[in-house]
Amino acid sequence: MYGLGIDIGSTASKVVIVDGDGEIVDWVVCDLGAGTSGAKQALNQVFAKTGLTWGDITYSVATGYGRQRFDQANKQISEISCHAKGMSKLIPGTRTIIDIGGQDVKAMRLQPDGTLDTFIMNEKCAAGTGRFLDVMARVLESDVSQLKDLDAKATDPVEISSTCTVFAESEVISHLANGESIPDIVAGIHNSVAHRTAGLVRRLGPIEEPIAMSGGVARNAGAVHAIERQLETNIAVSDLCKLCGALGAALYALEQAQKMQAE
Ligand code: ADP
């Protein structure tokens, strides 16, 4: 028995296949999101890696921004539910999840048993999202994957006062023109993202620990440490943080497959 989860995000498509025990058989991340061939490519790759075919998949669930337009899956489930489920598997006992993806930021509080209690989402504005970091990395002639190493070299982070991506970009350009070091500018950018994220998390109410982070930005240790400093707590990150939603979707698929078998 196999459950397949596909998370079609704004910037990337992720697929996870789990076996009948809920263990990950294999996974693929394809850096192409909703509206592209990313979902198809990710599926082709995971089937090529595992030797499985659609016919071997007992049940499948799609999640993420592009889930509604993906009709190959048996069911669509919101990314909030899938992230909660995926994180409870990756880091059991998590009570608060911070998910920073390509175009939104979500803060979720879980019950002690891992079910979703409440959540808050910023999807109106690029500030504080992965997109904000992508734009800033480009201005610095860098790549998001290098931001964590640059941040580690910072000695005196600059202030970024604008929350708007466009104005913050102008501020970064003027810091560059003033000769500030790139590491200090990167650290300032991370502090700005952290400030917004911490504000969102506090709106959930009293902060329940342990806290874990999911989404692509969790791979940026500079951003994660800046959020830890703002919230004055530790944040757990799994190596599979980018797959959290797809894993949750695969686990929902498995539950459904097991239910169908029992009927
Ligand atoms: P979505 O689900 O919307 O496609 P993701 O959760 O995949 O978004 O997150 C995408 C964001 O993660 C990108 O905008 C980028 O800022 C960040 N990101 C992706 N890969 C890396 C990496 N290797 N290092 C640091 N940040 C990354």
Tab-separated table of C-alpha atoms and ligand atoms in Angstrom:
chain	number	residue	atom	x	y	z
A	1	MET	CA	0.000	0.000	0.000
A	2	TYR	CA	1.368	3.429	-0.967
A	3	GLY	CA	0.156	6.968	-0.231
A	4	LEU	CA	1.324	9.820	-2.449
A	5	GLY	CA	1.333	13.497	-1.466
A	6	ILE	CA	2.050	16.331	-3.877
A	7	ASP	CA	2.558	19.917	-2.700
A	8	ILE	CA	2.348	22.339	-5.623
A	9	GLY	CA	3.719	25.592	-4.230
A	10	SER	CA	4.287	28.981	-5.813
A	11	THR	CA	7.961	28.263	-6.511
A	12	ALA	CA	8.417	24.491	-6.201
A	13	SER	CA	6.562	21.189	-6.536
A	14	LYS	CA	7.305	18.467	-3.991
A	15	VAL	CA	6.230	14.826	-4.035
A	16	VAL	CA	6.491	12.301	-1.204
A	17	ILE	CA	5.507	8.608	-1.315
A	18	VAL	CA	4.932	6.764	1.973
A	19	ASP	CA	4.519	3.032	2.511
A	20	GLY	CA	1.828	1.260	4.547
A	21	ASP	CA	3.699	2.061	7.791
A	22	GLY	CA	3.792	5.780	6.996
A	23	GLU	CA	7.547	5.695	6.316
A	24	ILE	CA	8.966	7.761	3.450
A	25	VAL	CA	9.755	5.579	0.430
A	26	ASP	CA	11.161	8.468	-1.619
A	27	TRP	CA	10.665	12.144	-2.415
A	28	VAL	CA	11.433	14.749	-5.087
A	29	VAL	CA	11.612	18.541	-5.082
A	30	CYS	CA	11.310	20.240	-8.467
A	31	ASP	CA	12.026	23.981	-8.508
A	32	LEU	CA	8.992	24.818	-10.651
A	33	GLY	CA	5.698	25.723	-9.019
A	34	ALA	CA	2.006	26.176	-9.808
A	35	GLY	CA	1.080	26.786	-13.432
A	36	THR	CA	4.246	25.124	-14.780
A	37	SER	CA	5.225	21.554	-15.670
A	38	GLY	CA	6.726	21.251	-12.144
A	39	ALA	CA	4.082	18.858	-10.798
A	40	LYS	CA	4.396	16.564	-13.821
A	41	GLN	CA	8.191	16.607	-13.682
A	42	ALA	CA	8.252	15.889	-9.949
A	43	LEU	CA	5.902	12.923	-10.427
A	44	ASN	CA	7.922	11.555	-13.363
A	45	GLN	CA	11.094	11.830	-11.296
A	46	VAL	CA	9.668	10.127	-8.210
A	47	PHE	CA	8.294	7.258	-10.289
A	48	ALA	CA	11.638	6.904	-12.121
A	49	LYS	CA	13.485	6.846	-8.763
A	50	THR	CA	11.208	4.297	-7.102
A	51	GLY	CA	10.215	2.124	-10.068
A	52	LEU	CA	6.578	2.656	-9.022
A	53	THR	CA	3.759	3.860	-11.312
A	54	TRP	CA	0.429	5.650	-10.698
A	55	GLY	CA	-1.141	2.193	-10.709
A	56	ASP	CA	0.828	1.288	-7.550
A	57	ILE	CA	-0.453	4.315	-5.621
A	58	THR	CA	-3.404	3.365	-3.448
A	59	TYR	CA	-4.523	6.964	-2.782
A	60	SER	CA	-3.124	10.429	-3.519
A	61	VAL	CA	-3.629	13.891	-2.021
A	62	ALA	CA	-2.672	17.253	-3.529
A	63	THR	CA	-1.973	20.341	-1.443
A	64	GLY	CA	-0.417	23.793	-1.878
A	65	TYR	CA	-1.267	26.866	-3.876
A	66	GLY	CA	-1.657	24.903	-7.151
A	67	ARG	CA	-3.688	21.986	-5.748
A	68	GLN	CA	-7.066	23.011	-7.203
A	69	ARG	CA	-5.798	22.824	-10.762
A	70	PHE	CA	-4.220	19.403	-10.308
A	71	ASP	CA	-6.924	16.870	-11.054
A	72	GLN	CA	-4.846	13.675	-10.992
A	73	ALA	CA	-5.033	13.400	-7.206
A	74	ASN	CA	-7.912	11.625	-5.437
A	75	LYS	CA	-8.392	14.541	-3.072
A	76	GLN	CA	-7.226	18.107	-2.306
A	77	ILE	CA	-6.443	19.166	1.264
A	78	SER	CA	-5.358	22.639	2.477
A	79	GLU	CA	-1.667	23.196	3.096
A	80	ILE	CA	-2.376	24.244	6.697
A	81	SER	CA	-3.716	20.779	7.567
A	82	CYS	CA	-0.945	19.071	5.587
A	83	HIS	CA	1.831	21.094	7.249
A	84	ALA	CA	0.446	20.255	10.696
A	85	LYS	CA	0.371	16.561	9.861
A	86	GLY	CA	3.778	16.532	8.148
A	87	MET	CA	5.486	18.380	10.986
A	88	SER	CA	4.010	16.093	13.633
A	89	LYS	CA	5.736	13.246	11.790
A	90	LEU	CA	9.054	15.046	11.169
A	91	ILE	CA	9.357	16.614	14.639
A	92	PRO	CA	6.855	14.918	16.975
A	93	GLY	CA	5.532	17.094	19.791
A	94	THR	CA	5.755	20.378	17.836
A	95	ARG	CA	3.216	22.902	19.211
A	96	THR	CA	3.939	25.894	16.951
A	97	ILE	CA	4.867	25.822	13.256
A	98	ILE	CA	6.271	28.759	11.342
A	99	ASP	CA	6.034	28.121	7.606
A	100	ILE	CA	7.709	30.583	5.265
A	101	GLY	CA	7.214	29.679	1.636
A	102	GLY	CA	7.646	31.510	-1.632
A	103	GLN	CA	4.644	33.775	-1.309
A	104	ASP	CA	3.111	33.494	2.120
A	105	VAL	CA	3.933	33.148	5.790
A	106	LYS	CA	1.858	30.993	8.135
A	107	ALA	CA	1.969	30.566	11.894
A	108	MET	CA	0.114	27.515	13.229
A	109	ARG	CA	-0.553	26.320	16.762
A	110	LEU	CA	-1.067	22.597	17.275
A	111	GLN	CA	-2.808	20.754	20.094
A	112	PRO	CA	-0.603	18.446	22.187
A	113	ASP	CA	-1.891	15.525	20.045
A	114	GLY	CA	-0.659	17.208	16.844
A	115	THR	CA	-4.052	18.333	15.511
A	116	LEU	CA	-4.447	21.919	14.317
A	117	ASP	CA	-5.626	24.399	16.961
A	118	THR	CA	-5.430	27.736	15.146
A	119	PHE	CA	-3.451	29.570	12.458
A	120	ILE	CA	-2.690	32.999	11.026
A	121	MET	CA	-1.523	33.670	7.507
A	122	ASN	CA	0.040	36.599	5.641
A	123	GLU	CA	-0.625	36.163	1.954
A	124	LYS	CA	-1.365	39.761	1.044
A	125	CYS	CA	2.141	41.072	0.750
A	126	ALA	CA	5.592	39.782	-0.300
A	127	ALA	CA	7.312	41.317	2.744
A	128	GLY	CA	8.630	38.646	5.067
A	129	THR	CA	8.137	35.821	2.544
A	130	GLY	CA	10.626	33.778	0.538
A	131	ARG	CA	9.878	36.083	-2.383
A	132	PHE	CA	11.223	39.036	-0.352
A	133	LEU	CA	14.482	37.109	0.192
A	134	ASP	CA	14.636	36.091	-3.492
A	135	VAL	CA	14.346	39.761	-4.545
A	136	MET	CA	16.988	40.873	-2.031
A	137	ALA	CA	19.399	38.069	-2.997
A	138	ARG	CA	19.140	39.175	-6.621
A	139	VAL	CA	19.957	42.806	-5.734
A	140	LEU	CA	23.026	41.515	-3.855
A	141	GLU	CA	24.032	39.438	-6.918
A	142	SER	CA	23.711	36.343	-4.790
A	143	ASP	CA	21.394	33.367	-4.438
A	144	VAL	CA	19.046	32.508	-1.562
A	145	SER	CA	21.099	29.373	-0.875
A	146	GLN	CA	24.117	31.597	-0.037
A	147	LEU	CA	22.314	33.915	2.402
A	148	LYS	CA	22.991	31.769	5.475
A	149	ASP	CA	26.781	31.805	4.935
A	150	LEU	CA	26.792	35.556	4.275
A	151	ASP	CA	24.719	36.157	7.430
A	152	ALA	CA	27.237	34.169	9.490
A	153	LYS	CA	29.953	36.683	8.522
A	154	ALA	CA	27.967	39.772	9.644
A	155	THR	CA	29.469	41.975	12.360
A	156	ASP	CA	27.161	45.008	12.439
A	157	PRO	CA	23.778	44.357	10.749
A	158	VAL	CA	22.218	47.336	8.956
A	159	GLU	CA	18.702	48.588	9.774
A	160	ILE	CA	16.032	47.961	7.157
A	161	SER	CA	13.111	50.111	8.235
A	162	SER	CA	10.656	49.631	5.324
A	163	THR	CA	8.408	46.629	5.460
A	164	CYS	CA	7.357	47.043	1.834
A	165	THR	CA	9.470	44.896	-0.513
A	166	VAL	CA	9.871	47.674	-3.074
A	167	PHE	CA	10.997	50.280	-0.508
A	168	ALA	CA	13.183	47.746	1.330
A	169	GLU	CA	14.871	46.962	-1.996
A	170	SER	CA	15.673	50.684	-2.405
A	171	GLU	CA	17.102	50.702	1.127
A	172	VAL	CA	19.314	47.718	0.308
A	173	ILE	CA	20.543	49.489	-2.833
A	174	SER	CA	21.433	52.613	-0.815
A	175	HIS	CA	23.247	50.493	1.818
A	176	LEU	CA	25.253	48.957	-1.033
A	177	ALA	CA	25.979	52.428	-2.458
A	178	ASN	CA	27.147	53.554	1.010
A	179	GLY	CA	29.685	50.725	1.059
A	180	GLU	CA	28.066	48.603	3.797
A	181	SER	CA	29.311	45.003	3.708
A	182	ILE	CA	27.078	42.423	2.020
A	183	PRO	CA	27.024	40.186	5.161
A	184	ASP	CA	25.801	43.146	7.287
A	185	ILE	CA	23.093	43.914	4.700
A	186	VAL	CA	22.020	40.238	4.590
A	187	ALA	CA	21.784	40.125	8.390
A	188	GLY	CA	19.690	43.312	8.300
A	189	ILE	CA	17.353	41.696	5.745
A	190	HIS	CA	16.990	38.606	7.967
A	191	ASN	CA	16.239	40.790	11.002
A	192	SER	CA	13.520	42.509	8.993
A	193	VAL	CA	11.938	39.157	7.982
A	194	ALA	CA	12.242	37.954	11.593
A	195	HIS	CA	10.519	41.056	12.938
A	196	ARG	CA	7.487	40.470	10.735
A	197	THR	CA	7.428	36.730	11.418
A	198	ALA	CA	7.632	37.197	15.190
A	199	GLY	CA	4.733	39.666	15.004
A	200	LEU	CA	2.621	37.085	13.171
A	201	VAL	CA	3.509	34.318	15.664
A	202	ARG	CA	2.624	36.537	18.649
A	203	ARG	CA	-0.825	37.143	17.163
A	204	LEU	CA	-1.540	33.436	17.782
A	205	GLY	CA	-1.550	34.213	21.516
A	206	PRO	CA	0.819	32.828	24.155
A	207	ILE	CA	3.645	31.034	22.347
A	208	GLU	CA	3.519	27.264	22.767
A	209	GLU	CA	6.847	25.453	22.543
A	210	PRO	CA	8.493	23.533	20.976
A	211	ILE	CA	8.515	25.588	17.798
A	212	ALA	CA	9.499	24.168	14.405
A	213	MET	CA	9.916	25.782	11.022
A	214	SER	CA	8.860	24.448	7.601
A	215	GLY	CA	8.949	25.819	4.063
A	216	GLY	CA	11.931	26.670	1.894
A	217	VAL	CA	13.095	29.564	4.092
A	218	ALA	CA	13.728	27.096	6.952
A	219	ARG	CA	16.818	26.097	4.934
A	220	ASN	CA	18.207	29.594	5.514
A	221	ALA	CA	19.837	29.319	8.956
A	222	GLY	CA	20.434	33.090	9.008
A	223	ALA	CA	16.686	33.760	8.825
A	224	VAL	CA	15.925	30.985	11.345
A	225	HIS	CA	18.449	32.345	13.907
A	226	ALA	CA	17.074	35.883	13.475
A	227	ILE	CA	13.562	34.596	14.281
A	228	GLU	CA	14.950	32.679	17.288
A	229	ARG	CA	16.486	35.912	18.617
A	230	GLN	CA	13.216	37.821	18.123
A	231	LEU	CA	11.132	35.158	19.873
A	232	GLU	CA	13.860	34.366	22.448
A	233	THR	CA	13.482	30.641	21.903
A	234	ASN	CA	14.927	27.768	19.887
A	235	ILE	CA	13.393	26.654	16.614
A	236	ALA	CA	13.744	23.071	15.385
A	237	VAL	CA	14.339	22.494	11.687
A	238	SER	CA	14.231	19.138	9.936
A	239	ASP	CA	16.430	18.400	6.900
A	240	LEU	CA	13.154	17.632	5.143
A	241	CYS	CA	11.567	21.009	6.055
A	242	LYS	CA	10.710	21.769	2.414
A	243	LEU	CA	8.732	18.519	2.180
A	244	CYS	CA	6.521	19.080	5.212
A	245	GLY	CA	3.318	19.801	3.239
A	246	ALA	CA	3.868	16.962	0.748
A	247	LEU	CA	4.612	14.540	3.589
A	248	GLY	CA	1.425	15.557	5.401
A	249	ALA	CA	-0.524	15.055	2.165
A	250	ALA	CA	1.027	11.580	1.720
A	251	LEU	CA	0.090	10.651	5.302
A	252	TYR	CA	-3.515	11.818	4.726
A	253	ALA	CA	-3.515	9.703	1.554
A	254	LEU	CA	-2.326	6.686	3.513
A	255	GLU	CA	-5.042	7.176	6.162
A	256	GLN	CA	-7.654	7.255	3.421
A	257	ALA	CA	-6.168	4.156	1.758
A	258	GLN	CA	-6.260	2.292	5.079
A	259	LYS	CA	-9.883	3.394	5.660
A	260	MET	CA	-10.866	2.123	2.200
A	261	GLN	CA	-9.165	-1.220	2.839
A	262	ALA	CA	-10.979	-1.621	6.169
A	263	GLU	CA	-14.408	-0.993	4.562
B	1	ADP	P1	6.389	27.346	-2.168
B	1	ADP	O1	5.766	26.164	-1.441
B	1	ADP	O2	5.520	28.578	-2.176
B	1	ADP	O3	6.892	26.971	-3.531
B	1	ADP	P2	8.743	26.903	-0.538
B	1	ADP	O4	8.262	26.473	0.792
B	1	ADP	O5	9.346	25.890	-1.451
B	1	ADP	O6	7.640	27.766	-1.301
B	1	ADP	O7	9.802	28.087	-0.268
B	1	ADP	C1	10.352	28.841	-1.318
B	1	ADP	C2	11.308	29.865	-0.736
B	1	ADP	O8	12.330	29.194	0.015
B	1	ADP	C3	12.054	30.628	-1.824
B	1	ADP	O9	11.340	31.815	-2.135
B	1	ADP	C4	13.416	30.905	-1.199
B	1	ADP	O10	13.448	32.192	-0.594
B	1	ADP	C5	13.565	29.859	-0.119
B	1	ADP	N1	14.579	28.839	-0.431
B	1	ADP	C6	14.439	27.826	-1.315
B	1	ADP	N2	15.561	27.062	-1.362
B	1	ADP	C7	16.424	27.621	-0.470
B	1	ADP	C8	17.768	27.303	-0.056
B	1	ADP	N3	18.461	26.291	-0.557
B	1	ADP	N4	18.318	28.092	0.894
B	1	ADP	C9	17.645	29.136	1.410
B	1	ADP	N5	16.399	29.487	1.054
B	1	ADP	C10	15.789	28.746	0.126
